[in-house]
Coordinates of C-alpha atoms in Angstrom, one line a residue:
X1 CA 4.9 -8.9 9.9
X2 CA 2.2 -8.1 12.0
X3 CA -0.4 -5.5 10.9
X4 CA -0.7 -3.7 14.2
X5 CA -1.5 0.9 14.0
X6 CA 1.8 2.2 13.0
X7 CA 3.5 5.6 13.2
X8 CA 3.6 8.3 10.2
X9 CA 7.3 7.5 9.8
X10 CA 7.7 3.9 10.9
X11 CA 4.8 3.1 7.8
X12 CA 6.3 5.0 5.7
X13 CA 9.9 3.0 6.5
X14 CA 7.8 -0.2 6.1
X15 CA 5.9 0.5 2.8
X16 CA 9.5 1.4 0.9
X17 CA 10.7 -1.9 2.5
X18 CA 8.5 -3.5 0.1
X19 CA 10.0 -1.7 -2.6
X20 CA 12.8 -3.7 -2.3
X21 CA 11.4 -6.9 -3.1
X22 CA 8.7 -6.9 -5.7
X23 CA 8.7 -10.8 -6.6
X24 CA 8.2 -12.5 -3.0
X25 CA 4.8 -13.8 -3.7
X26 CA 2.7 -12.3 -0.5
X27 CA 4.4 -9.0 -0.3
X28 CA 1.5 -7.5 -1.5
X29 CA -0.7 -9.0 1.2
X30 CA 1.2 -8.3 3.4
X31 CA 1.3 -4.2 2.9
X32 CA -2.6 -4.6 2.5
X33 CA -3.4 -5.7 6.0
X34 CA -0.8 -3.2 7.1
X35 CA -2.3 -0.6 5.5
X36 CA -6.0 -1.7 5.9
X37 CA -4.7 -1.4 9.9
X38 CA -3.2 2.3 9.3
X39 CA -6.2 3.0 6.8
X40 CA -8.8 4.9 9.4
X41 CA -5.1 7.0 10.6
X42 CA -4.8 8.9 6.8
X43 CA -7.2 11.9 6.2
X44 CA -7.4 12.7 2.5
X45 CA -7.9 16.3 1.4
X46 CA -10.4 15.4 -1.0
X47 CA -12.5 12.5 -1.9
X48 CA -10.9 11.7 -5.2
X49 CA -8.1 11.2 -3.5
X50 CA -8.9 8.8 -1.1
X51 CA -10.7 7.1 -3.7
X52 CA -7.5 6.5 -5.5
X53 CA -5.9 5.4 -2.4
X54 CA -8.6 2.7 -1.9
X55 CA -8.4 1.7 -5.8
X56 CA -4.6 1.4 -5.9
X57 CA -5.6 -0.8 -2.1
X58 CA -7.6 -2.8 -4.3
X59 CA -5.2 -3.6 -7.0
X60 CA -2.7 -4.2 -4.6
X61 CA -4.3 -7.3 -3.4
X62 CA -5.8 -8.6 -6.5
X63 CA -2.1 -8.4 -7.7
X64 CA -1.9 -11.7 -5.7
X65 CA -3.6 -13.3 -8.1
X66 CA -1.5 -12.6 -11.0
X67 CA -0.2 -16.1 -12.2
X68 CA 2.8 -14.9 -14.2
X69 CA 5.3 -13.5 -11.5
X70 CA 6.3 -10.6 -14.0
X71 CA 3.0 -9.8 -13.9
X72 CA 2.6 -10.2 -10.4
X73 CA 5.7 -7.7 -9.7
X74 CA 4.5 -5.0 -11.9
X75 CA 1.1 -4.8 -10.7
X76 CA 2.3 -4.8 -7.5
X77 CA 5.3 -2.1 -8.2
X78 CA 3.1 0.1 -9.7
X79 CA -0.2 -0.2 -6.6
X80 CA 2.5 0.2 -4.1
X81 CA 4.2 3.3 -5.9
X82 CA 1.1 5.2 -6.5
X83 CA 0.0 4.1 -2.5
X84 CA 3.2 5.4 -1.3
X85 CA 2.7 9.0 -3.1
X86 CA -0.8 9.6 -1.6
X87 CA 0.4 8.4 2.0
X88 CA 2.9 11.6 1.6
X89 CA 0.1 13.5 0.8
X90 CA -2.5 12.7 2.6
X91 CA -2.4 13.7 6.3
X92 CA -2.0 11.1 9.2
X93 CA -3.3 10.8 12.8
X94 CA -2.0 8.4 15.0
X95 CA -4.0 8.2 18.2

């Protein structure tokens, strides 16, 4: 996938993709660089909560580096759950 500036909706339609898989290793790369591409197009209404986005950003790719796959899938679940809820909050600009 490539990691081009996406739509509100079309992200969004991408990000619960992932949900579907959570033990493919490189799924979580893969919905970093997309959302490192989309990242400058979400405007948080606060900074604590863009500072959770860019933690749970964080965890998601350091969940590649999980050697137990178990592992791997739960850190990933849970980074791309709680990235997914503050994308529907926050608000989003697509030039």
């Amino acid at each position: 996938m490539d990691s081009k500036v996406l739509g509100y909706d079309e992200l969004l339609v991408r990000l619960r993709y992932f949900q579907s898989d959570y033990y493919t290793r490189g799924q979580a790369l893969e919905v970093y660089k997309i959302l490192k591409a989309n990242s400058n197009c979400l405007i948080f209404n606060d900074d604590l909560t863009e500072k959770k986005f860019y933690h749970q950003l964080e965890r998601l790719k350091r969940s590649e580096s999980a050697t137990d796959i178990d592992r791997y899938a739960n850190r990933f679940a849970h980074a791309l759950m709680q990235i997914i809820l503050l994308v529907i909050k926050a608000d989003y600009v697509d030039d």
